[in-house]
Amino acid sequence: MQNELQPDPGRFGWRGELPALAGAHCLARVTAQHRAGYEVHDGTRTFNAQPAPRFLKRGLDPAERPAVGDFVIVESGSPPHIVEVLPRRGALTRAAAGERYTRQIIAANIDIVFVLMGLDGDFNPARAERYLALTEGSGAQPVIVLTKLDKVEAAHAGEASAQLAARLPGVPLHAINGKDAASVTVLDRYLQPGITAVLVGSSGAGKSTLTNTLLGESRMTTREVRASDDRGRHTTTHRALLLLSCGACLIDTPGMRELKLTGEEELDVFADIDALAARCRFTDCNHGNEPGCAVRAAIESGELDAGRFRNYLKLRDEREAQSDALEARLQRKGESKALSKGLRQLYRDRERK
Ligand SMILES: Nc1nc2c(ncn2[C@@H]2O[C@H](COP(=O)(O)OP(=O)(O)O)[C@@H](O)[C@H]2O)c(=O)[nH]1
Ligand SMILES: [Mg+2]
Ligand SMILES: [Zn+2]
């Protein structure tokens, strides 16, 4: 079938030498995750595989389980089992919703993160900054893609692009009509053979539409956006990795309602604000009413966008809180590890007696 992943592992994004494998083992890439298990591709065919029991252990950090984009070792059998996740060269990660701190892999081993945002009611610079912060540390390059260019006035599109470019200095930005094959060719430069790109953005932003246009066929289900708020319903129920005819891999994701920071972000996206703050008269300046505040001066002169500064404060607080939660989780894990080790020693001592 056209667009199917090809036998050459290089074609589904594998880099370097093949690992040494036992007879019943093969290298595969996770292409989708369903409630009932995984779908993997071994370079020749796509098939279902179950995670080895150790991946199902309670209390395991979800980030340690196989995720879409992972290279895995699969043991043949009925059903085949994923027995090992090979070291990731990077991953796009978020903190999962819920009371306890857990991390969730959105996509592993990626090179490009396309952040999609509609030029309609979906447009939200603060959300784009959040995505950029999450992309840091993923090992991937972010690219902003504004969709639905055909639905808005050219002047509006120009203004929105300029506003976003000012808030995200240095990040490539493109405005497209995701339904039009000619329009999406501006993204070709990123989609080199062996490259893996992931599409993120709100539900309804046009991720599946862009996927289908890049594929040249309707593979992902898309759905009409609710007219009231331009938000789509969640139609993409699982992440899916597909091979494009250009040789790049593309991962479509479902819209994620909550995108909490993991606490590991450097917030490089706001490095210019940190540089400004370094010029404040007081080193502990809160950028409130202190005299000689370089940040407030920059806001007043129009050099720094006030909304961007507010979002910086918000994301910085969230990063701090999440970083504390992460620390606490690691400590708890360390303790429980020490405890189980102690128990094992106790049993061994008993057996000897
Ligand atoms: N006019 C126009 N409609 C688009 C564009 N991109 C997506 N849509 C429409 O927006 C709706 C949601 O798109 P979909 O791809 O399902 O969004 P997803 O949730 O991000 O996968 C669908 O009705 C698409 O046809 C675009 O660039 N232009
Ligand atoms: Mg979709
Ligand atoms: Zn200040």
Short mmCIF file of C-alpha atoms and ligand atoms in Angstrom, two decimals:
data_model
loop_
_atom_site.label_atom_id
_atom_site.label_comp_id
_atom_site.label_asym_id
_atom_site.label_seq_id
_atom_site.Cartn_x
_atom_site.Cartn_y
_atom_site.Cartn_z
CA MET A 1 0.00 0.00 0.00
CA GLN A 2 1.18 3.50 -0.74
CA ASN A 3 2.52 5.44 2.25
CA GLU A 4 3.08 2.27 4.22
CA LEU A 5 6.29 2.18 6.19
CA GLN A 6 9.08 0.67 4.12
CA PRO A 7 11.35 -2.27 5.03
CA ASP A 8 14.41 -0.03 5.50
CA PRO A 9 14.37 0.95 9.18
CA GLY A 10 15.91 4.27 8.15
CA ARG A 11 12.57 4.95 6.53
CA PHE A 12 10.72 5.05 9.81
CA GLY A 13 13.16 7.29 11.54
CA TRP A 14 15.64 4.84 13.07
CA ARG A 15 19.16 6.29 13.32
CA GLY A 16 22.41 4.39 13.47
CA GLU A 17 23.30 0.74 13.68
CA LEU A 18 20.67 -1.88 14.28
CA PRO A 19 20.85 -3.29 17.80
CA ALA A 20 21.94 -6.92 18.18
CA LEU A 21 18.76 -8.99 18.48
CA ALA A 22 17.91 -12.48 19.65
CA GLY A 23 16.09 -14.75 17.18
CA ALA A 24 12.56 -14.11 18.42
CA HIS A 25 13.14 -10.38 18.75
CA CYS A 26 12.71 -7.60 16.23
CA LEU A 27 13.09 -3.82 16.20
CA ALA A 28 9.83 -1.93 15.68
CA ARG A 29 8.41 1.54 16.12
CA VAL A 30 5.24 2.27 18.05
CA THR A 31 2.81 3.79 15.55
CA ALA A 32 -0.34 3.99 17.69
CA GLN A 33 -1.58 3.39 21.16
CA HIS A 34 -5.08 2.07 21.81
CA ARG A 35 -6.86 1.18 24.97
CA ALA A 36 -6.36 -2.49 24.14
CA GLY A 37 -2.66 -2.25 23.33
CA TYR A 38 -0.15 -0.93 20.86
CA GLU A 39 0.24 -0.92 17.13
CA VAL A 40 3.83 -1.27 15.95
CA HIS A 41 5.63 -1.37 12.64
CA ASP A 42 8.71 -3.52 12.06
CA GLY A 43 9.71 -2.04 8.70
CA THR A 44 7.60 -4.50 6.74
CA ARG A 45 4.20 -4.66 8.36
CA THR A 46 1.99 -3.15 11.02
CA PHE A 47 0.70 -5.39 13.79
CA ASN A 48 -0.68 -5.26 17.31
CA ALA A 49 1.52 -5.87 20.31
CA GLN A 50 0.95 -6.03 24.03
CA PRO A 51 3.21 -4.43 26.59
CA ALA A 52 5.26 -6.84 28.70
CA PRO A 53 3.74 -7.20 32.20
CA ARG A 54 6.42 -5.03 33.80
CA PHE A 55 5.10 -2.02 31.86
CA LEU A 56 1.70 -2.49 33.51
CA LYS A 57 2.99 -2.41 37.07
CA ARG A 58 1.05 0.00 39.27
CA GLY A 59 2.90 3.10 40.29
CA LEU A 60 5.17 2.99 37.24
CA ASP A 61 5.81 6.46 35.85
CA PRO A 62 3.78 6.50 32.61
CA ALA A 63 6.85 8.03 30.96
CA GLU A 64 8.55 4.64 31.37
CA ARG A 65 5.89 2.87 29.31
CA PRO A 66 6.06 2.57 25.52
CA ALA A 67 4.76 5.66 23.72
CA VAL A 68 4.05 6.58 20.12
CA GLY A 69 7.34 7.19 18.32
CA ASP A 70 9.28 4.82 20.56
CA PHE A 71 11.66 2.28 19.07
CA VAL A 72 10.98 -0.98 20.84
CA ILE A 73 12.10 -4.59 20.90
CA VAL A 74 9.20 -6.89 20.13
CA GLU A 75 9.22 -10.57 20.99
CA SER A 76 7.25 -12.66 18.51
CA GLY A 77 4.38 -14.78 19.83
CA SER A 78 0.64 -14.61 20.01
CA PRO A 79 0.25 -11.92 20.89
CA PRO A 80 3.65 -10.31 20.27
CA HIS A 81 5.00 -8.43 23.27
CA ILE A 82 6.94 -5.21 23.62
CA VAL A 83 9.77 -6.31 25.88
CA GLU A 84 11.98 -3.24 25.80
CA VAL A 85 11.81 0.46 25.03
CA LEU A 86 15.09 1.63 23.45
CA PRO A 87 16.62 4.82 24.88
CA ARG A 88 14.83 7.89 23.53
CA ARG A 89 16.79 10.62 21.84
CA GLY A 90 14.15 12.98 23.18
CA ALA A 91 10.43 13.19 23.81
CA LEU A 92 7.66 15.74 24.01
CA THR A 93 6.33 15.41 27.53
CA ARG A 94 3.61 17.01 29.61
CA ALA A 95 2.52 16.57 33.17
CA ALA A 96 -0.69 14.55 33.14
CA ALA A 97 -3.87 15.89 34.68
CA GLY A 98 -4.69 14.54 38.12
CA GLU A 99 -3.77 15.07 41.71
CA ARG A 100 -0.54 13.14 41.79
CA TYR A 101 2.37 14.22 39.69
CA THR A 102 2.89 12.04 36.63
CA ARG A 103 4.52 12.70 33.31
CA GLN A 104 3.06 11.61 30.04
CA ILE A 105 4.90 11.19 26.77
CA ILE A 106 3.07 12.88 23.90
CA ALA A 107 5.56 11.62 21.29
CA ALA A 108 9.05 10.13 21.44
CA ASN A 109 12.10 10.48 19.18
CA ILE A 110 10.87 13.55 17.36
CA ASP A 111 12.77 16.20 15.43
CA ILE A 112 10.09 18.80 14.73
CA VAL A 113 7.11 19.96 16.78
CA PHE A 114 4.52 21.69 14.61
CA VAL A 115 2.43 23.84 16.93
CA LEU A 116 -0.88 24.33 15.12
CA MET A 117 -3.23 27.17 15.92
CA GLY A 118 -6.22 28.38 13.96
CA LEU A 119 -6.31 32.01 12.85
CA ASP A 120 -9.97 31.93 13.90
CA GLY A 121 -11.17 31.89 17.53
CA ASP A 122 -8.48 29.32 18.36
CA PHE A 123 -5.76 32.00 18.12
CA ASN A 124 -4.10 32.42 21.52
CA PRO A 125 -0.47 33.61 21.86
CA ALA A 126 -0.25 32.56 25.52
CA ARG A 127 -1.08 28.98 24.56
CA ALA A 128 1.59 29.07 21.86
CA GLU A 129 4.12 30.15 24.51
CA ARG A 130 3.06 27.23 26.69
CA TYR A 131 3.63 24.80 23.80
CA LEU A 132 7.02 26.35 23.18
CA ALA A 133 7.96 25.87 26.83
CA LEU A 134 6.88 22.21 26.62
CA THR A 135 8.92 21.72 23.44
CA GLU A 136 12.09 22.79 25.24
CA GLY A 137 14.00 19.75 26.32
CA SER A 138 12.18 17.51 23.81
CA GLY A 139 15.20 17.65 21.53
CA ALA A 140 12.92 18.90 18.74
CA GLN A 141 12.70 22.18 16.88
CA PRO A 142 9.40 24.05 17.25
CA VAL A 143 7.60 25.49 14.22
CA ILE A 144 4.42 27.55 14.57
CA VAL A 145 1.77 26.78 11.96
CA LEU A 146 -1.21 29.12 11.78
CA THR A 147 -4.07 27.33 10.02
CA LYS A 148 -7.32 28.46 8.37
CA LEU A 149 -5.62 31.24 6.47
CA ASP A 150 -8.44 30.94 3.93
CA LYS A 151 -11.07 31.69 6.57
CA VAL A 152 -9.85 35.11 7.68
CA GLU A 153 -9.12 38.50 6.13
CA ALA A 154 -5.52 38.85 4.92
CA ALA A 155 -5.05 41.91 7.16
CA HIS A 156 -6.14 39.93 10.22
CA ALA A 157 -3.79 37.08 9.34
CA GLY A 158 -0.90 39.52 8.91
CA GLU A 159 -1.60 41.17 12.26
CA ALA A 160 -1.92 37.86 14.10
CA SER A 161 1.32 36.56 12.54
CA ALA A 162 3.18 39.73 13.49
CA GLN A 163 1.86 39.60 17.05
CA LEU A 164 2.95 36.00 17.46
CA ALA A 165 6.33 36.58 15.82
CA ALA A 166 6.97 39.36 18.36
CA ARG A 167 6.04 37.09 21.26
CA LEU A 168 8.08 34.14 20.00
CA PRO A 169 11.27 35.68 18.63
CA GLY A 170 13.34 33.28 16.53
CA VAL A 171 10.65 30.63 16.11
CA PRO A 172 9.76 29.85 12.47
CA LEU A 173 6.15 30.71 11.72
CA HIS A 174 3.96 29.87 8.73
CA ALA A 175 0.34 30.60 7.90
CA ILE A 176 -1.44 28.00 5.78
CA ASN A 177 -4.70 26.65 4.51
CA GLY A 178 -4.40 23.10 5.76
CA LYS A 179 -6.90 21.87 3.20
CA ASP A 180 -4.82 23.05 0.26
CA ALA A 181 -1.91 20.89 -0.92
CA ALA A 182 -0.15 23.86 -2.57
CA SER A 183 -0.41 25.92 0.62
CA VAL A 184 1.10 23.24 2.87
CA THR A 185 4.24 22.87 0.70
CA VAL A 186 5.86 25.59 2.88
CA LEU A 187 6.29 22.80 5.43
CA ASP A 188 8.20 20.53 3.00
CA ARG A 189 11.54 22.01 4.09
CA TYR A 190 11.05 20.45 7.55
CA LEU A 191 9.83 17.08 6.33
CA GLN A 192 13.12 15.53 5.23
CA PRO A 193 13.51 11.73 4.88
CA GLY A 194 14.02 10.08 8.28
CA ILE A 195 12.72 13.11 10.18
CA THR A 196 9.89 12.64 12.65
CA ALA A 197 7.47 15.51 13.18
CA VAL A 198 4.59 15.72 15.63
CA LEU A 199 1.50 17.89 15.29
CA VAL A 200 0.17 19.48 18.48
CA GLY A 201 -2.54 22.04 19.09
CA SER A 202 -6.06 22.36 20.40
CA SER A 203 -8.81 20.12 19.20
CA GLY A 204 -10.09 21.65 15.97
CA ALA A 205 -6.82 23.42 15.13
CA GLY A 206 -6.53 21.37 11.95
CA LYS A 207 -3.97 18.67 12.83
CA SER A 208 -5.81 15.81 11.15
CA THR A 209 -6.70 17.99 8.18
CA LEU A 210 -3.03 18.85 7.66
CA THR A 211 -2.07 15.19 8.11
CA ASN A 212 -4.51 14.16 5.40
CA THR A 213 -3.33 16.88 3.02
CA LEU A 214 0.31 15.88 3.57
CA LEU A 215 -0.60 12.22 3.03
CA GLY A 216 -2.63 13.06 -0.04
CA GLU A 217 -5.50 10.94 1.28
CA SER A 218 -8.06 10.92 4.09
CA ARG A 219 -6.54 8.72 6.75
CA MET A 220 -7.33 10.68 9.89
CA THR A 221 -10.90 11.52 10.79
CA THR A 222 -11.64 15.22 10.96
CA ARG A 223 -14.77 16.82 12.24
CA GLU A 224 -16.67 20.07 11.98
CA VAL A 225 -15.83 22.64 14.59
CA ARG A 226 -18.63 23.87 16.87
CA ALA A 227 -19.59 27.27 15.48
CA SER A 228 -19.97 28.79 18.96
CA ASP A 229 -16.35 28.65 20.05
CA ASP A 230 -14.37 27.33 17.09
CA ARG A 231 -13.38 24.33 19.17
CA GLY A 232 -13.44 20.93 17.61
CA ARG A 233 -14.70 17.82 19.28
CA HIS A 234 -12.12 15.21 20.13
CA THR A 235 -12.18 13.02 17.06
CA THR A 236 -8.59 11.78 17.05
CA THR A 237 -8.79 9.28 19.87
CA HIS A 238 -5.24 8.02 19.67
CA ARG A 239 -1.90 9.25 18.52
CA ALA A 240 -0.80 7.82 15.20
CA LEU A 241 2.53 7.76 13.40
CA LEU A 242 2.34 7.72 9.62
CA LEU A 243 4.97 7.66 6.91
CA LEU A 244 4.75 10.39 4.28
CA SER A 245 5.84 9.71 0.70
CA CYS A 246 8.71 12.19 1.21
CA GLY A 247 10.18 9.75 3.77
CA ALA A 248 9.37 11.76 6.90
CA CYS A 249 7.24 10.38 9.74
CA LEU A 250 4.31 12.40 11.01
CA ILE A 251 2.55 11.95 14.35
CA ASP A 252 -1.01 13.25 14.67
CA THR A 253 -2.21 13.72 18.23
CA PRO A 254 -5.61 14.21 19.81
CA GLY A 255 -6.29 17.65 21.26
CA MET A 256 -5.17 17.74 24.85
CA ARG A 257 -7.27 19.72 27.25
CA GLU A 258 -4.60 20.25 29.81
CA LEU A 259 -0.98 20.92 29.05
CA LYS A 260 0.74 21.28 32.36
CA LEU A 261 4.44 21.97 32.45
CA THR A 262 6.55 19.10 33.80
CA GLY A 263 8.70 21.34 36.00
CA GLU A 264 11.86 20.62 34.01
CA GLU A 265 11.45 23.51 31.57
CA GLU A 266 14.08 26.23 31.42
CA LEU A 267 11.54 28.65 29.91
CA ASP A 268 14.08 29.73 27.29
CA VAL A 269 11.11 31.08 25.39
CA PHE A 270 11.27 34.01 27.85
CA ALA A 271 15.06 34.38 27.93
CA ASP A 272 14.76 38.01 26.80
CA ILE A 273 12.64 38.83 29.89
CA ASP A 274 15.29 37.26 32.14
CA ALA A 275 17.87 39.43 30.36
CA LEU A 276 15.74 42.52 31.00
CA ALA A 277 15.27 41.59 34.67
CA ALA A 278 19.04 41.37 35.04
CA ARG A 279 19.13 45.10 34.27
CA CYS A 280 16.70 46.07 37.10
CA ARG A 281 18.28 48.22 39.80
CA PHE A 282 17.48 45.68 42.54
CA THR A 283 18.56 42.09 42.05
CA ASP A 284 15.41 40.89 43.86
CA CYS A 285 13.13 43.22 41.86
CA ASN A 286 9.54 41.96 41.65
CA HIS A 287 8.90 44.26 38.69
CA GLY A 288 6.11 45.93 40.68
CA ASN A 289 6.70 49.42 42.01
CA GLU A 290 10.45 49.27 42.48
CA PRO A 291 12.39 52.20 41.06
CA GLY A 292 14.74 51.43 38.21
CA CYS A 293 12.76 48.40 37.02
CA ALA A 294 13.93 47.55 33.50
CA VAL A 295 11.02 45.15 32.90
CA ARG A 296 8.34 47.78 33.60
CA ALA A 297 10.25 50.31 31.55
CA ALA A 298 10.25 47.87 28.63
CA ILE A 299 6.49 47.33 28.98
CA GLU A 300 5.89 51.10 29.09
CA SER A 301 8.04 51.72 26.03
CA GLY A 302 6.23 48.96 24.14
CA GLU A 303 9.39 46.89 23.83
CA LEU A 304 7.83 44.10 25.93
CA ASP A 305 4.25 42.91 25.46
CA ALA A 306 2.32 43.17 28.77
CA GLY A 307 0.35 39.98 28.06
CA ARG A 308 3.56 38.11 27.37
CA PHE A 309 5.00 39.29 30.69
CA ARG A 310 1.86 38.11 32.54
CA ASN A 311 2.11 34.72 30.87
CA TYR A 312 5.81 34.53 31.79
CA LEU A 313 4.91 35.06 35.48
CA LYS A 314 2.17 32.47 35.27
CA LEU A 315 4.29 29.81 33.57
CA ARG A 316 7.22 30.51 35.89
CA ASP A 317 5.00 29.94 38.95
CA GLU A 318 3.61 26.78 37.40
CA ARG A 319 7.11 25.55 36.59
CA GLU A 320 8.17 26.12 40.22
CA ALA A 321 5.12 24.28 41.60
CA GLN A 322 5.60 21.36 39.18
CA SER A 323 9.28 21.21 39.89
CA ASP A 324 8.48 20.80 43.61
CA ALA A 325 5.93 18.09 42.78
CA LEU A 326 8.48 16.28 40.62
CA GLU A 327 11.07 16.46 43.38
CA ALA A 328 8.56 15.04 45.88
CA ARG A 329 7.68 12.22 43.52
CA LEU A 330 11.30 11.27 42.97
CA GLN A 331 11.87 11.23 46.70
CA ARG A 332 8.83 9.02 47.29
CA LYS A 333 10.09 6.67 44.58
CA GLY A 334 13.55 6.61 46.13
CA GLU A 335 12.05 5.71 49.47
CA SER A 336 9.85 2.93 48.14
CA LYS A 337 12.80 1.54 46.17
CA ALA A 338 14.91 1.49 49.32
CA LEU A 339 12.04 -0.15 51.22
CA SER A 340 11.54 -2.98 48.72
CA LYS A 341 15.29 -3.57 48.65
CA GLY A 342 15.25 -3.82 52.45
CA LEU A 343 12.39 -6.34 52.33
CA ARG A 344 14.13 -8.48 49.73
CA GLN A 345 17.22 -8.59 51.94
CA LEU A 346 15.04 -9.59 54.90
CA TYR A 347 13.48 -12.51 52.98
CA ARG A 348 16.88 -13.65 51.75
CA ASP A 349 18.21 -13.59 55.30
CA ARG A 350 15.23 -15.66 56.45
CA GLU A 351 15.74 -18.24 53.67
CA ARG A 352 19.32 -18.71 54.76
CA LYS A 353 18.32 -19.53 58.30
N1 LIG B 1 -11.08 26.45 5.95
C1 LIG B 1 -10.23 25.70 6.64
N2 LIG B 1 -10.71 24.74 7.45
C2 LIG B 1 -9.82 23.99 8.14
C3 LIG B 1 -8.42 24.18 8.05
N3 LIG B 1 -7.82 23.30 8.87
C4 LIG B 1 -8.80 22.58 9.45
N4 LIG B 1 -10.01 23.00 9.02
C5 LIG B 1 -11.33 22.49 9.44
O1 LIG B 1 -11.37 22.56 10.87
C6 LIG B 1 -12.07 21.43 11.42
C7 LIG B 1 -11.23 20.71 12.44
O2 LIG B 1 -10.11 20.15 11.79
P1 LIG B 1 -9.36 18.84 12.32
O3 LIG B 1 -8.29 18.57 11.33
O4 LIG B 1 -10.32 17.75 12.63
O5 LIG B 1 -8.74 19.37 13.68
P2 LIG B 1 -7.88 18.57 14.77
O6 LIG B 1 -8.77 18.36 15.94
O7 LIG B 1 -6.74 19.47 15.11
O8 LIG B 1 -7.41 17.29 14.15
C8 LIG B 1 -12.47 20.59 10.23
O9 LIG B 1 -13.79 20.90 9.88
C9 LIG B 1 -11.52 21.02 9.14
O10 LIG B 1 -12.09 20.87 7.86
C10 LIG B 1 -7.95 25.24 7.17
O11 LIG B 1 -6.75 25.51 7.05
N5 LIG B 1 -8.90 25.94 6.50
MG MG B 2 -7.67 15.37 14.86
ZN ZN B 3 12.18 44.84 37.76
#
